[in-house]
mmCIF file of C-alpha atoms in Angstrom:
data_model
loop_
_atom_site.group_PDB
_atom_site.id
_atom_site.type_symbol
_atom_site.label_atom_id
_atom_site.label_comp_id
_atom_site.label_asym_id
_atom_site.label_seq_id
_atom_site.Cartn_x
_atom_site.Cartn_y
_atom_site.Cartn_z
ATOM 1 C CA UNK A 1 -63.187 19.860 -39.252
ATOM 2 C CA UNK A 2 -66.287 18.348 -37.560
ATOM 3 C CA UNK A 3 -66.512 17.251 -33.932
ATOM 4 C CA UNK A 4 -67.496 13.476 -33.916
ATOM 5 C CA UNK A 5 -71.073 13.697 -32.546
ATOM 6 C CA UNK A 6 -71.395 10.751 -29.499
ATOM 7 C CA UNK A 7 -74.978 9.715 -28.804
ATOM 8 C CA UNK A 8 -76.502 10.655 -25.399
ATOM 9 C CA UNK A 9 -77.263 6.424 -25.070
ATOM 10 C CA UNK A 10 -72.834 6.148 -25.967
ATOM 11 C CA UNK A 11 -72.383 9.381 -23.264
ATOM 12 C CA UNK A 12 -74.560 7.303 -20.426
ATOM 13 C CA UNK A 13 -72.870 3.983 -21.362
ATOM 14 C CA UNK A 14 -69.528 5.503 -21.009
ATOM 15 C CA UNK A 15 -70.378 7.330 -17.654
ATOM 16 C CA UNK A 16 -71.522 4.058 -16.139
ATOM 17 C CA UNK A 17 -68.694 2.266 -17.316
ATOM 18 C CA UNK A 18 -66.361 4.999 -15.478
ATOM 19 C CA UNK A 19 -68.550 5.234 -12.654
ATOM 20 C CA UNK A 20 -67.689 1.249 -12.085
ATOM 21 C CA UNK A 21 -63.877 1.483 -12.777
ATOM 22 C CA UNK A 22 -63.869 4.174 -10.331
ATOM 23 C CA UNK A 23 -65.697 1.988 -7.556
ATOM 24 C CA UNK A 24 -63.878 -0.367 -7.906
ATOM 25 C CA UNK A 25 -60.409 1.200 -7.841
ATOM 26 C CA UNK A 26 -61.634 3.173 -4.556
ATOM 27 C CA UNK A 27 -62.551 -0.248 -3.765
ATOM 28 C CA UNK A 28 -59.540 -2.168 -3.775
ATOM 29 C CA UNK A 29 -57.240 1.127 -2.612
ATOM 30 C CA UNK A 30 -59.066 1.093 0.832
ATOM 31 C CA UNK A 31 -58.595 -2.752 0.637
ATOM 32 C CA UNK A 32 -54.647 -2.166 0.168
ATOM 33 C CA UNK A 33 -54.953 0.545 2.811
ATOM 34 C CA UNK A 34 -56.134 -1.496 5.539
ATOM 35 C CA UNK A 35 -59.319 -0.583 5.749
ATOM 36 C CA UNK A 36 -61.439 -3.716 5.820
ATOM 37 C CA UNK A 37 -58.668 -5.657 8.604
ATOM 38 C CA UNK A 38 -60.201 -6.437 11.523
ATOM 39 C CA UNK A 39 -57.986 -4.820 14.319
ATOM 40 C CA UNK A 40 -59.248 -6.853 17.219
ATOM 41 C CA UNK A 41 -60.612 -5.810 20.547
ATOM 42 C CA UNK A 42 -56.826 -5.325 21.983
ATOM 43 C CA UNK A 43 -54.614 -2.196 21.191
ATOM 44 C CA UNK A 44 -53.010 -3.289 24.366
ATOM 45 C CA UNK A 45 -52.565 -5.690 27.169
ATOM 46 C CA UNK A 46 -55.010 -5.507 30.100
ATOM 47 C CA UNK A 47 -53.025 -5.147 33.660
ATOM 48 C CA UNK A 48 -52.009 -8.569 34.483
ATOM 49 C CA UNK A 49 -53.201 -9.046 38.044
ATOM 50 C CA UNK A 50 -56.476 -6.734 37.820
ATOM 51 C CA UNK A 51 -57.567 -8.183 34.657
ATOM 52 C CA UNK A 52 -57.873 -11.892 36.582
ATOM 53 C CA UNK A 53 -58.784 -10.470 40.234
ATOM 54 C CA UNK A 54 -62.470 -11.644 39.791
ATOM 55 C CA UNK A 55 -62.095 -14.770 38.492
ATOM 56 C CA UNK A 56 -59.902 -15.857 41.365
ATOM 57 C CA UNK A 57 -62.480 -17.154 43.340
ATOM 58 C CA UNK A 58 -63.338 -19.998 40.835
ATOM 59 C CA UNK A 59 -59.703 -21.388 41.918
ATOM 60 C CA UNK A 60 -60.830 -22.700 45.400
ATOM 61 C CA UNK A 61 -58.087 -21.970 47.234
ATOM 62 C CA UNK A 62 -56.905 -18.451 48.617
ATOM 63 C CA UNK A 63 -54.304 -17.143 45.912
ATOM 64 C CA UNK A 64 -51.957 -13.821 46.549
ATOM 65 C CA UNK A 65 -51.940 -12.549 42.445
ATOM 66 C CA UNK A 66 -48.392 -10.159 42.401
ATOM 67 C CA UNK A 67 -47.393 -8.800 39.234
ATOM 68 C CA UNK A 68 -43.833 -9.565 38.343
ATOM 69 C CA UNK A 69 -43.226 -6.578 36.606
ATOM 70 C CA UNK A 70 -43.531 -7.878 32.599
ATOM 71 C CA UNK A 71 -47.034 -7.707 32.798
ATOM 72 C CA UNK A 72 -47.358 -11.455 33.338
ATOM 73 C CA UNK A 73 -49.448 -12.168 36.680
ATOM 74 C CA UNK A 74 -47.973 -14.764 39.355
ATOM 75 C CA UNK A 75 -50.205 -16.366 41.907
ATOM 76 C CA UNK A 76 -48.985 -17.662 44.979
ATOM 77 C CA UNK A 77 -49.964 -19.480 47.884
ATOM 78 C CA UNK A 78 -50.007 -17.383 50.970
ATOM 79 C CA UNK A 79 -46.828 -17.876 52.913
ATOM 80 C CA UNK A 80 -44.964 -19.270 49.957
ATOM 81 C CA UNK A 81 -41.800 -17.595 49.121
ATOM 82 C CA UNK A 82 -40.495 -20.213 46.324
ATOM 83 C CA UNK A 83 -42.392 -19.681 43.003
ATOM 84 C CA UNK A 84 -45.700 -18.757 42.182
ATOM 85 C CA UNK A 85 -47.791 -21.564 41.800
ATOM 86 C CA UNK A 86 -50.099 -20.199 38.555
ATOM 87 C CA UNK A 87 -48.378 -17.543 36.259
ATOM 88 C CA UNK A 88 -51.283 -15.878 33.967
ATOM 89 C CA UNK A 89 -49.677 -14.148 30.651
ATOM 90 C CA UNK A 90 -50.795 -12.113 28.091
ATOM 91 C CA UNK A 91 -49.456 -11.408 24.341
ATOM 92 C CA UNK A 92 -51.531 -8.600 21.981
ATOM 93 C CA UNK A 93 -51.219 -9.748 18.593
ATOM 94 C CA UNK A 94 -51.059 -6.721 15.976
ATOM 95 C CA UNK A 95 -49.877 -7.343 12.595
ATOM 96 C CA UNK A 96 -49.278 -4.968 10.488
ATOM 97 C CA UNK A 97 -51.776 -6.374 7.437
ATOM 98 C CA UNK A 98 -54.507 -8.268 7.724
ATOM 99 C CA UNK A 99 -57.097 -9.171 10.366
ATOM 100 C CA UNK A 100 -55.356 -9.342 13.879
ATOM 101 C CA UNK A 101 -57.556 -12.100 15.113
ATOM 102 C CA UNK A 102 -56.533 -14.402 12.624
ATOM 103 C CA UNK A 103 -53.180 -13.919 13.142
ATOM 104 C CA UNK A 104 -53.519 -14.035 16.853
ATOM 105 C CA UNK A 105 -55.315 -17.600 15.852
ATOM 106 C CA UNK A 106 -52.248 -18.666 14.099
ATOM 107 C CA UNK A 107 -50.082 -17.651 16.405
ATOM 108 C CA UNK A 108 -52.113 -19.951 18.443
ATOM 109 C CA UNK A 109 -52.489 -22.970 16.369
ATOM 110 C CA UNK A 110 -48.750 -23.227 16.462
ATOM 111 C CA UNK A 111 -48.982 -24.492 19.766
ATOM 112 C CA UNK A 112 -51.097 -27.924 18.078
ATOM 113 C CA UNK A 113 -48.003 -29.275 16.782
ATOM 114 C CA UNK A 114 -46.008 -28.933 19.874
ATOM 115 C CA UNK A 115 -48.931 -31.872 21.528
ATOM 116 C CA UNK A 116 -51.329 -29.297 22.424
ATOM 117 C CA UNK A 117 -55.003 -30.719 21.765
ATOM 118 C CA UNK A 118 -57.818 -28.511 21.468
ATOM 119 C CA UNK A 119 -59.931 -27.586 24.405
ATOM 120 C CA UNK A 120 -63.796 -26.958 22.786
ATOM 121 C CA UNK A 121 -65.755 -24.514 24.655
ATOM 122 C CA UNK A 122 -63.393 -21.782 26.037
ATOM 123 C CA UNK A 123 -62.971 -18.599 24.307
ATOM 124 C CA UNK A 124 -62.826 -18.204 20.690
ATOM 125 C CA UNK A 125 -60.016 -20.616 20.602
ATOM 126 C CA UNK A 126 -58.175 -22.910 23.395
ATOM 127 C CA UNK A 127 -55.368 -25.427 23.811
ATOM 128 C CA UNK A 128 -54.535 -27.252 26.376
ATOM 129 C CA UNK A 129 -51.091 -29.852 27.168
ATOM 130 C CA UNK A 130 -50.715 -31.112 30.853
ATOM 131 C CA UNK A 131 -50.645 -28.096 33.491
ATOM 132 C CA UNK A 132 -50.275 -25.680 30.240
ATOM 133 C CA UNK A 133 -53.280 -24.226 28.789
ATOM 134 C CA UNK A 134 -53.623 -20.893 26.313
ATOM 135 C CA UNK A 135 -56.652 -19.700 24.496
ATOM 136 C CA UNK A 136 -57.254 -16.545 22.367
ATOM 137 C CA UNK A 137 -59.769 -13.327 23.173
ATOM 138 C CA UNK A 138 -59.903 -11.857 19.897
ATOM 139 C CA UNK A 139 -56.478 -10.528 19.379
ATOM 140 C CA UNK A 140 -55.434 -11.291 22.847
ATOM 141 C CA UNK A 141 -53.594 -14.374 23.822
ATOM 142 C CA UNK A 142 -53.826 -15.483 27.762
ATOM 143 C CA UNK A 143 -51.195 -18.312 28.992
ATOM 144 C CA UNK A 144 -52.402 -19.748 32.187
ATOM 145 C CA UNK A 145 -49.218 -22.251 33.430
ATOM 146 C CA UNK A 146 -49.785 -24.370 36.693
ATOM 147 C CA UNK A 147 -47.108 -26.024 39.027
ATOM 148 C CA UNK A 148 -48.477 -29.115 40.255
ATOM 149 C CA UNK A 149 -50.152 -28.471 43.673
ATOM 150 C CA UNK A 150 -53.139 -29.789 45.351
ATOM 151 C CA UNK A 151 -54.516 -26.829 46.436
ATOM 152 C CA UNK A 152 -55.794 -26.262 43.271
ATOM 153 C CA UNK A 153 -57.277 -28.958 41.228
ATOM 154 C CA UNK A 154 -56.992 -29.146 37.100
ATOM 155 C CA UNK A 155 -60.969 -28.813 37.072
ATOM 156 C CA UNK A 156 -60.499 -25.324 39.274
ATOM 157 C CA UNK A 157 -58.088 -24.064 36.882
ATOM 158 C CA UNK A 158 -60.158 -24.948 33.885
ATOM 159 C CA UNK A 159 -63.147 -23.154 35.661
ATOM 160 C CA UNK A 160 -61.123 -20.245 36.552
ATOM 161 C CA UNK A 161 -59.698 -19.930 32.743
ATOM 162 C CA UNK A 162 -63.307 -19.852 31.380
ATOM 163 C CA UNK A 163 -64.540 -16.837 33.801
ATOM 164 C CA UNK A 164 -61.365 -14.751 32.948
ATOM 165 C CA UNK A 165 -62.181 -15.449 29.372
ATOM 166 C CA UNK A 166 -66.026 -14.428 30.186
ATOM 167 C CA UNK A 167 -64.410 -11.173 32.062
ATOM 168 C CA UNK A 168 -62.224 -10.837 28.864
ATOM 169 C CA UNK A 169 -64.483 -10.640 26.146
ATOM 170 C CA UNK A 170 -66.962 -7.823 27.788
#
């Protein structure tokens, strides 16, 4: 019995053809495995109090940061034994699919519906509701939540958010 005979133009046409089945499988197992997600700049949280230590200045009034142990960072007046008067947070958001800036973004957005309005210029993303304000670094969330005081005036904290962002994203 005879072999059937393919033509070297039929032997190319099929090698191309397999050549671009193949790319495109590796293609879309990398995109399964992860490999195209966006991770973010944040496997971690940055230490509370050092991470805002040189933006402190931009507050205008001499603040005492003391880390309360949950890597959150309290600022207090000196002498003041009550409650801090700013409390700095931080959240890393790392899901486990998919590009961690976006979902730190959503996480984010959330905050919208509960009367947050959008505060243009700060970070990649910021909202802001009365003494409350939180913006997004990336993958990094940063809660900055002010007891009323007059020692430090909403335009200092607003100053002092945007150069701990600055500080953030270098």
């Amino acid at each position: 019995m005879e072999q059937p005979v393919i033509s070297r133009r039929r032997r190319r046409a099929l090698i191309a053809v397999m050549a671009v089945v193949f790319v495109v499988a590796a293609a879309f197992t990398a995109y399964l495995a992860g490999v195209f997600d966006d991770e973010g700049s944040y496997r971690s949280e940055p230490r509370a109090c050092a991470a805002l230590e040189p933006s402190l200045p931009r507050l205008g009034a001499t603040y005492v940061p003391k880390d309360d142990g949950k890597n959150n960072c309290g600022l207090w007046l000196p002498g003041a034994d009550d409650a801090p008067k700013i409390t700095v947070a931080y959240a890393v958001i790392a899901p486990a699919r998919g590009d961690a800036p976006d979902a730190a973004s959503s996480k984010l957005q959330e905050f919208a519906a509960l009367g947050f309005s959008v505060l243009p210029n700060l970070a990649d993303e910021a909202y802001i509701r009365d003494t409350n304000l939180y913006f997004r670094v990336s993958n990094l969330l940063v809660g900055i939540t002010t007891e009323p005081d007059p020692a430090t005036t909403p335009a200092a904290v607003l100053a002092f958010a945007r150069d701990l962002a600055t500080h953030l994203q270098s």
